[in-house]
């Protein structure tokens, strides 16, 4: 699609308004370098379209002395409701947000299998979505867009799930299939990219241009933000941090290759190693088994300790490679598995520092963000907010032409 300057201006201003929360027109012009006259014209269009609204700034003493009430612009929350869904190992997490990102409902649906066929996953998503909409006092048809995140190889541009541990089928045009059955625009992406979106929209990356989110769940991933934009790579496979090789001819990864970081750090890898020496009860969930393994390591079990320490060393090696490659300002380690503090123990951090290119500059800051599945779902919803806004603006582009 050819983007006219007007269209680009709309996108830039809308994203600036979103980032700022509330912002005056004069500051929009200053921050974006767009002339005040154009800001006035474009924001008028966005107000007509219902995407943004004016809000009077609460006055403090200084503003009163200036004598004129200041008017800010903000996203119009009521203009759209969106949903975000994260498909995980044993659950679907759903959030419903308004266009401003305010939480209207959250809903967790337990599922009984690790992987489903396409038709089954579609009906699971359908059910979870209408239940979540119900909690928000809405019908599913009131939702303007649904973002959905799965682990694995997703082609976000074309909406294709090439491979996912949650799907038994490969190369599924999942976005279009879901869109048809839900009758709502659907936006599909790799779940890790959605966490990066959540950090960019609502979290610690809100005012940072270059950062990397590393997630450790059942797999390991990285969402890369460069210049305030999510980087997906040419084929949409960028950020497959879990499949960075840390050992030549190493352990077998579930992707079929050897020596991947995931094959040492992910829960299935830890449990595979541990099952040789530790007796797990058949009915235990993986999370319980992992806890048992970590407890054993803490209590001095030599095998458990070896497994955990090796995971930590491999993780440090992977992170050092990321830092050497991208030089991010910030690394956010995010996800449920971050409760397992062995992955960011002091030795791991030291090991990262030892393996990154030395300079007199400070190494990037590493922060831990322990957010659960609802965070991933919020990221999916952020992706939907983006997608819904884009559809609205494409409509405006069409009208202008
Ligand atoms: Zn792999």
Short mmCIF file of C-alpha atoms and ligand atoms in Angstrom, two decimals:
data_model
loop_
_atom_site.label_atom_id
_atom_site.label_comp_id
_atom_site.label_asym_id
_atom_site.label_seq_id
_atom_site.Cartn_x
_atom_site.Cartn_y
_atom_site.Cartn_z
CA UNK A 1 0.00 0.00 0.00
CA UNK A 2 1.28 3.45 -0.89
CA UNK A 3 1.20 5.75 2.09
CA UNK A 4 0.45 9.38 1.40
CA UNK A 5 2.08 11.97 3.66
CA UNK A 6 -1.33 12.71 5.17
CA UNK A 7 -1.74 9.05 6.08
CA UNK A 8 1.74 8.94 7.57
CA UNK A 9 0.97 12.06 9.57
CA UNK A 10 -2.20 10.45 10.95
CA UNK A 11 -0.31 7.36 12.04
CA UNK A 12 2.48 9.36 13.62
CA UNK A 13 0.10 11.65 15.52
CA UNK A 14 -2.13 8.80 16.71
CA UNK A 15 0.84 6.86 18.01
CA UNK A 16 2.21 9.98 19.73
CA UNK A 17 -1.16 10.60 21.39
CA UNK A 18 -1.29 6.97 22.54
CA UNK A 19 2.23 7.11 23.96
CA UNK A 20 1.59 10.38 25.75
CA UNK A 21 -1.76 9.46 27.26
CA UNK A 22 -2.86 13.09 27.03
CA UNK A 23 -1.14 15.74 24.97
CA UNK A 24 -1.83 19.27 23.72
CA UNK A 25 -1.77 20.05 20.00
CA UNK A 26 1.16 22.39 20.40
CA UNK A 27 3.22 19.61 22.01
CA UNK A 28 2.18 17.17 19.29
CA UNK A 29 3.56 19.58 16.70
CA UNK A 30 6.76 20.04 18.67
CA UNK A 31 7.32 16.30 19.29
CA UNK A 32 6.60 15.14 15.75
CA UNK A 33 7.93 18.04 13.69
CA UNK A 34 4.57 18.29 11.93
CA UNK A 35 3.38 21.88 11.42
CA UNK A 36 0.75 23.20 13.81
CA UNK A 37 -1.69 23.79 10.94
CA UNK A 38 -1.38 20.17 9.79
CA UNK A 39 -1.68 18.90 13.37
CA UNK A 40 -4.91 20.90 13.70
CA UNK A 41 -6.29 19.52 10.43
CA UNK A 42 -5.34 15.88 11.06
CA UNK A 43 -6.50 15.82 14.67
CA UNK A 44 -9.85 17.26 13.50
CA UNK A 45 -10.17 14.28 11.14
CA UNK A 46 -9.24 11.85 13.91
CA UNK A 47 -11.85 13.43 16.19
CA UNK A 48 -14.49 13.16 13.43
CA UNK A 49 -13.56 9.51 12.96
CA UNK A 50 -14.08 9.02 16.71
CA UNK A 51 -10.57 7.73 17.40
CA UNK A 52 -9.52 10.60 19.65
CA UNK A 53 -11.27 13.22 21.78
CA UNK A 54 -10.54 16.48 23.53
CA UNK A 55 -10.18 16.60 27.26
CA UNK A 56 -9.76 19.67 29.40
CA UNK A 57 -6.61 19.65 31.44
CA UNK A 58 -7.06 19.82 35.18
CA UNK A 59 -5.66 23.24 36.01
CA UNK A 60 -2.92 23.86 38.44
CA UNK A 61 -2.01 27.34 39.64
CA UNK A 62 0.40 28.02 36.80
CA UNK A 63 -2.16 27.25 34.09
CA UNK A 64 -4.77 29.45 35.77
CA UNK A 65 -2.41 32.41 35.66
CA UNK A 66 -2.06 31.93 31.91
CA UNK A 67 -5.80 32.51 31.83
CA UNK A 68 -6.70 30.04 29.10
CA UNK A 69 -7.86 26.46 29.74
CA UNK A 70 -5.55 23.96 28.09
CA UNK A 71 -7.13 21.28 25.98
CA UNK A 72 -5.41 17.93 25.58
CA UNK A 73 -6.09 15.18 23.11
CA UNK A 74 -6.40 11.54 24.10
CA UNK A 75 -7.57 8.30 22.56
CA UNK A 76 -11.33 7.86 22.82
CA UNK A 77 -11.76 4.76 24.96
CA UNK A 78 -15.34 4.12 23.86
CA UNK A 79 -14.52 4.17 20.17
CA UNK A 80 -13.57 0.49 20.09
CA UNK A 81 -13.37 -2.56 22.31
CA UNK A 82 -10.72 -5.11 21.51
CA UNK A 83 -9.80 -8.51 22.84
CA UNK A 84 -6.45 -10.18 23.26
CA UNK A 85 -5.97 -13.92 23.58
CA UNK A 86 -2.87 -15.86 24.50
CA UNK A 87 -2.94 -19.55 23.75
CA UNK A 88 -0.68 -21.34 26.23
CA UNK A 89 0.07 -24.93 27.21
CA UNK A 90 -2.86 -25.50 29.48
CA UNK A 91 -4.94 -22.36 29.22
CA UNK A 92 -6.35 -19.57 27.11
CA UNK A 93 -6.00 -16.12 28.68
CA UNK A 94 -8.35 -13.47 27.38
CA UNK A 95 -8.58 -9.75 28.10
CA UNK A 96 -11.05 -7.21 26.80
CA UNK A 97 -9.76 -3.64 26.66
CA UNK A 98 -11.21 -0.39 25.44
CA UNK A 99 -9.40 1.65 22.80
CA UNK A 100 -7.47 3.53 25.49
CA UNK A 101 -6.17 0.26 26.92
CA UNK A 102 -8.44 0.21 29.98
CA UNK A 103 -9.19 -3.29 31.20
CA UNK A 104 -12.86 -4.27 30.83
CA UNK A 105 -12.59 -7.98 31.54
CA UNK A 106 -10.14 -10.79 32.00
CA UNK A 107 -10.88 -14.45 31.70
CA UNK A 108 -8.84 -17.62 32.07
CA UNK A 109 -10.00 -20.82 30.39
CA UNK A 110 -8.29 -24.08 31.28
CA UNK A 111 -7.79 -26.45 28.39
CA UNK A 112 -7.09 -30.11 28.78
CA UNK A 113 -4.58 -30.72 26.03
CA UNK A 114 -1.25 -29.24 25.08
CA UNK A 115 -2.00 -29.14 21.34
CA UNK A 116 -5.17 -29.01 19.31
CA UNK A 117 -6.19 -29.37 15.69
CA UNK A 118 -7.21 -26.23 13.80
CA UNK A 119 -10.98 -26.75 14.14
CA UNK A 120 -10.68 -27.41 17.87
CA UNK A 121 -8.52 -24.35 18.55
CA UNK A 122 -11.00 -22.21 16.60
CA UNK A 123 -13.92 -23.39 18.71
CA UNK A 124 -11.90 -22.95 21.93
CA UNK A 125 -11.07 -19.37 20.92
CA UNK A 126 -14.68 -18.69 19.96
CA UNK A 127 -15.97 -19.90 23.30
CA UNK A 128 -13.32 -18.08 25.33
CA UNK A 129 -13.99 -14.84 23.46
CA UNK A 130 -17.75 -14.85 23.95
CA UNK A 131 -17.33 -15.71 27.65
CA UNK A 132 -14.85 -12.83 28.10
CA UNK A 133 -17.14 -10.44 26.21
CA UNK A 134 -19.97 -11.53 28.49
CA UNK A 135 -17.91 -10.71 31.57
CA UNK A 136 -17.36 -7.20 30.12
CA UNK A 137 -21.13 -6.90 29.57
CA UNK A 138 -20.68 -7.11 25.78
CA UNK A 139 -21.51 -9.50 23.00
CA UNK A 140 -18.68 -10.93 20.93
CA UNK A 141 -19.98 -8.86 18.00
CA UNK A 142 -19.29 -5.65 20.00
CA UNK A 143 -15.56 -6.41 19.75
CA UNK A 144 -13.82 -4.50 16.93
CA UNK A 145 -10.75 -6.71 16.70
CA UNK A 146 -9.06 -9.68 18.31
CA UNK A 147 -5.33 -10.10 18.73
CA UNK A 148 -4.17 -13.64 19.22
CA UNK A 149 -0.78 -14.93 20.18
CA UNK A 150 0.61 -18.42 19.92
CA UNK A 151 4.07 -19.74 20.61
CA UNK A 152 5.96 -20.85 17.52
CA UNK A 153 6.59 -19.59 14.00
CA UNK A 154 3.92 -17.09 13.00
CA UNK A 155 3.82 -15.03 9.82
CA UNK A 156 2.07 -11.96 11.23
CA UNK A 157 1.78 -10.18 7.87
CA UNK A 158 -0.02 -13.08 6.20
CA UNK A 159 -1.69 -14.48 9.31
CA UNK A 160 -0.19 -17.94 8.94
CA UNK A 161 0.70 -20.24 11.81
CA UNK A 162 3.59 -22.17 10.30
CA UNK A 163 4.32 -24.17 13.41
CA UNK A 164 3.17 -23.96 17.00
CA UNK A 165 3.46 -26.30 19.98
CA UNK A 166 -0.25 -25.51 20.57
CA UNK A 167 -1.30 -26.74 17.10
CA UNK A 168 -1.12 -30.23 15.69
CA UNK A 169 -1.46 -28.83 12.12
CA UNK A 170 1.23 -26.94 10.23
CA UNK A 171 1.07 -23.94 7.87
CA UNK A 172 -2.44 -23.01 8.94
CA UNK A 173 -3.95 -19.73 7.61
CA UNK A 174 -5.24 -19.28 11.15
CA UNK A 175 -5.97 -15.56 10.97
CA UNK A 176 -8.35 -15.93 8.03
CA UNK A 177 -9.98 -19.05 9.47
CA UNK A 178 -10.61 -17.29 12.80
CA UNK A 179 -11.76 -14.13 11.06
CA UNK A 180 -14.32 -16.11 9.10
CA UNK A 181 -15.69 -17.96 12.10
CA UNK A 182 -15.67 -14.98 14.52
CA UNK A 183 -16.70 -12.43 11.89
CA UNK A 184 -14.31 -9.91 13.50
CA UNK A 185 -10.90 -8.69 12.26
CA UNK A 186 -8.21 -10.92 13.72
CA UNK A 187 -4.52 -10.12 14.17
CA UNK A 188 -2.17 -13.05 14.67
CA UNK A 189 1.37 -12.92 15.97
CA UNK A 190 4.03 -14.83 17.80
CA UNK A 191 3.22 -14.63 21.51
CA UNK A 192 6.63 -13.18 22.34
CA UNK A 193 6.12 -10.26 19.98
CA UNK A 194 2.90 -9.61 21.85
CA UNK A 195 4.78 -9.32 25.13
CA UNK A 196 7.05 -6.77 23.47
CA UNK A 197 3.88 -4.95 22.34
CA UNK A 198 2.57 -5.02 25.92
CA UNK A 199 5.83 -3.55 27.21
CA UNK A 200 5.75 -0.95 24.43
CA UNK A 201 2.11 0.00 25.10
CA UNK A 202 1.66 -0.43 28.83
CA UNK A 203 4.94 -1.45 30.42
CA UNK A 204 8.56 -0.58 30.92
CA UNK A 205 9.30 0.01 27.24
CA UNK A 206 6.80 2.83 26.88
CA UNK A 207 9.38 5.57 26.52
CA UNK A 208 12.34 3.55 25.27
CA UNK A 209 13.22 3.24 21.59
CA UNK A 210 15.50 0.20 21.61
CA UNK A 211 14.80 -2.68 23.91
CA UNK A 212 14.54 -6.44 23.94
CA UNK A 213 12.01 -8.49 25.83
CA UNK A 214 13.18 -11.99 26.68
CA UNK A 215 10.50 -14.45 27.71
CA UNK A 216 10.88 -17.81 29.31
CA UNK A 217 7.78 -19.92 29.38
CA UNK A 218 7.62 -23.41 28.04
CA UNK A 219 9.85 -21.97 25.32
CA UNK A 220 12.34 -19.11 25.16
CA UNK A 221 11.78 -16.10 22.96
CA UNK A 222 12.76 -12.50 22.33
CA UNK A 223 10.72 -9.56 21.12
CA UNK A 224 12.96 -6.93 19.55
CA UNK A 225 11.96 -3.27 19.47
CA UNK A 226 14.10 -1.01 17.31
CA UNK A 227 13.33 2.69 17.00
CA UNK A 228 10.02 2.23 18.84
CA UNK A 229 8.86 -0.42 16.34
CA UNK A 230 8.57 -4.15 16.72
CA UNK A 231 11.18 -5.88 14.55
CA UNK A 232 9.86 -9.07 12.96
CA UNK A 233 12.52 -9.78 10.34
CA UNK A 234 11.99 -10.25 6.61
CA UNK A 235 10.00 -13.49 6.93
CA UNK A 236 8.53 -12.77 10.34
CA UNK A 237 10.91 -15.16 12.05
CA UNK A 238 13.08 -12.57 13.78
CA UNK A 239 13.62 -12.88 17.50
CA UNK A 240 13.64 -16.68 17.62
CA UNK A 241 15.96 -16.41 20.57
CA UNK A 242 15.14 -19.91 21.80
CA UNK A 243 16.68 -21.38 18.67
CA UNK A 244 19.95 -19.47 18.83
CA UNK A 245 22.64 -22.12 18.94
CA UNK A 246 24.68 -22.28 22.11
CA UNK A 247 26.30 -25.69 21.54
CA UNK A 248 27.60 -27.39 18.40
CA UNK A 249 25.93 -30.82 17.99
CA UNK A 250 24.22 -30.18 21.30
CA UNK A 251 20.94 -31.30 22.87
CA UNK A 252 17.97 -32.01 20.63
CA UNK A 253 15.47 -29.14 20.48
CA UNK A 254 11.76 -29.64 19.85
CA UNK A 255 12.24 -27.66 16.61
CA UNK A 256 14.21 -30.67 15.34
CA UNK A 257 17.64 -29.00 15.40
CA UNK A 258 20.46 -29.45 17.89
CA UNK A 259 22.14 -27.16 20.37
CA UNK A 260 19.36 -24.55 20.60
CA UNK A 261 19.22 -22.42 23.76
CA UNK A 262 15.71 -23.74 24.39
CA UNK A 263 17.00 -27.30 24.51
CA UNK A 264 18.85 -26.34 27.72
CA UNK A 265 16.61 -23.74 29.34
CA UNK A 266 12.96 -24.48 28.51
CA UNK A 267 10.90 -26.47 30.97
CA UNK A 268 10.65 -29.53 28.74
CA UNK A 269 14.44 -29.58 28.44
CA UNK A 270 14.98 -29.28 32.19
CA UNK A 271 12.43 -32.01 32.84
CA UNK A 272 13.89 -34.26 30.16
CA UNK A 273 17.24 -34.10 31.92
CA UNK A 274 15.72 -34.41 35.35
CA UNK A 275 13.47 -37.37 34.58
CA UNK A 276 16.55 -39.58 34.44
CA UNK A 277 17.27 -39.00 38.11
CA UNK A 278 14.16 -37.54 39.70
CA UNK A 279 10.95 -39.48 40.19
CA UNK A 280 7.99 -37.40 39.12
CA UNK A 281 4.42 -38.34 39.90
CA UNK A 282 2.55 -39.04 36.62
CA UNK A 283 -0.26 -36.61 37.40
CA UNK A 284 1.98 -33.66 38.22
CA UNK A 285 1.83 -30.64 35.92
CA UNK A 286 5.10 -29.47 34.38
CA UNK A 287 5.14 -26.39 36.59
CA UNK A 288 4.99 -28.59 39.71
CA UNK A 289 7.76 -30.77 38.36
CA UNK A 290 9.95 -27.74 37.68
CA UNK A 291 9.38 -26.52 41.24
CA UNK A 292 10.38 -29.93 42.50
CA UNK A 293 13.57 -29.84 40.42
CA UNK A 294 14.50 -26.36 41.67
CA UNK A 295 13.80 -27.38 45.26
CA UNK A 296 16.03 -30.43 44.81
CA UNK A 297 18.83 -28.18 43.49
CA UNK A 298 18.43 -25.84 46.48
CA UNK A 299 18.54 -28.77 48.85
CA UNK A 300 21.87 -29.85 47.44
CA UNK A 301 20.87 -32.58 44.97
CA UNK A 302 23.95 -32.71 42.74
CA UNK A 303 22.18 -33.74 39.51
CA UNK A 304 19.44 -31.15 39.91
CA UNK A 305 22.06 -28.50 40.62
CA UNK A 306 24.06 -29.43 37.52
CA UNK A 307 20.96 -29.15 35.33
CA UNK A 308 19.98 -25.77 36.77
CA UNK A 309 23.50 -24.34 36.66
CA UNK A 310 24.00 -25.40 33.08
CA UNK A 311 20.67 -23.78 32.14
CA UNK A 312 21.88 -20.57 33.78
CA UNK A 313 25.20 -20.63 31.92
CA UNK A 314 23.53 -21.30 28.57
CA UNK A 315 21.04 -18.53 29.23
CA UNK A 316 23.85 -16.08 30.00
CA UNK A 317 25.61 -17.05 26.79
CA UNK A 318 22.45 -16.44 24.78
CA UNK A 319 21.83 -13.06 26.41
CA UNK A 320 25.43 -11.97 25.85
CA UNK A 321 24.99 -12.78 22.15
CA UNK A 322 21.87 -10.62 22.05
CA UNK A 323 23.65 -7.71 23.70
CA UNK A 324 26.61 -8.01 21.35
CA UNK A 325 24.27 -8.08 18.37
CA UNK A 326 21.72 -5.36 19.18
CA UNK A 327 23.20 -3.15 21.91
CA UNK A 328 19.78 -2.51 23.44
CA UNK A 329 19.20 0.20 26.04
CA UNK A 330 17.19 -2.19 28.17
CA UNK A 331 16.55 -5.93 28.43
CA UNK A 332 13.26 -6.88 30.02
CA UNK A 333 13.02 -10.47 31.21
CA UNK A 334 9.36 -11.16 31.24
CA UNK A 335 6.97 -13.98 31.87
CA UNK A 336 5.73 -16.46 34.38
CA UNK A 337 8.90 -18.55 34.40
CA UNK A 338 10.79 -15.53 35.69
CA UNK A 339 9.73 -16.69 39.12
CA UNK A 340 12.61 -19.11 38.71
CA UNK A 341 15.28 -16.86 40.00
CA UNK A 342 18.14 -19.15 39.03
CA UNK A 343 17.94 -17.66 35.54
CA UNK A 344 18.83 -14.21 36.74
CA UNK A 345 21.04 -15.13 39.62
CA UNK A 346 24.10 -12.96 40.16
CA UNK A 347 26.35 -15.55 38.49
CA UNK A 348 24.20 -15.37 35.37
CA UNK A 349 24.42 -11.58 35.29
CA UNK A 350 28.18 -11.67 35.83
CA UNK A 351 28.52 -14.22 33.08
CA UNK A 352 26.61 -11.96 30.68
CA UNK A 353 28.90 -9.05 31.52
CA UNK A 354 32.00 -11.22 30.98
CA UNK A 355 30.83 -12.28 27.54
CA UNK A 356 29.73 -8.93 26.13
CA UNK A 357 31.97 -6.60 24.20
CA UNK A 358 33.77 -4.41 26.68
CA UNK A 359 33.70 -0.69 26.48
CA UNK A 360 33.73 2.13 28.98
CA UNK A 361 30.01 2.51 28.52
CA UNK A 362 27.51 1.01 30.90
CA UNK A 363 26.10 -2.37 29.80
CA UNK A 364 22.36 -2.41 29.12
CA UNK A 365 20.10 -2.49 32.11
CA UNK A 366 18.38 -5.80 32.78
CA UNK A 367 15.02 -5.69 34.53
CA UNK A 368 12.80 -8.54 35.61
CA UNK A 369 9.11 -8.23 34.94
CA UNK A 370 7.13 -11.06 36.47
CA UNK A 371 3.90 -10.88 34.62
CA UNK A 372 1.55 -13.76 34.12
CA UNK A 373 -0.44 -14.88 31.13
CA UNK A 374 -2.77 -11.88 31.34
CA UNK A 375 0.20 -9.72 30.36
CA UNK A 376 0.59 -11.73 27.16
CA UNK A 377 -3.13 -11.37 26.53
CA UNK A 378 -2.83 -7.61 27.07
CA UNK A 379 -0.09 -7.53 24.47
CA UNK A 380 -2.36 -9.37 22.07
CA UNK A 381 -5.01 -6.73 22.77
CA UNK A 382 -2.43 -3.96 22.15
CA UNK A 383 -1.77 -5.57 18.78
CA UNK A 384 -5.53 -5.49 18.15
CA UNK A 385 -5.71 -1.79 19.13
CA UNK A 386 -2.96 -1.15 16.59
CA UNK A 387 -4.75 -3.23 13.96
CA UNK A 388 -8.16 -1.66 14.53
CA UNK A 389 -6.63 1.84 14.36
CA UNK A 390 -4.87 0.88 11.14
CA UNK A 391 -8.13 -0.38 9.59
CA UNK A 392 -9.88 2.86 10.57
CA UNK A 393 -7.06 4.93 9.07
CA UNK A 394 -7.02 2.86 5.90
CA UNK A 395 -10.69 3.78 5.60
CA UNK A 396 -9.72 7.44 6.01
CA UNK A 397 -6.95 7.08 3.40
CA UNK A 398 -9.54 5.64 1.02
CA UNK A 399 -11.96 8.52 1.62
CA UNK A 400 -9.25 11.08 1.06
CA UNK A 401 -8.18 9.56 -2.26
ZN1 LIG B 1 15.40 -25.19 18.29
#
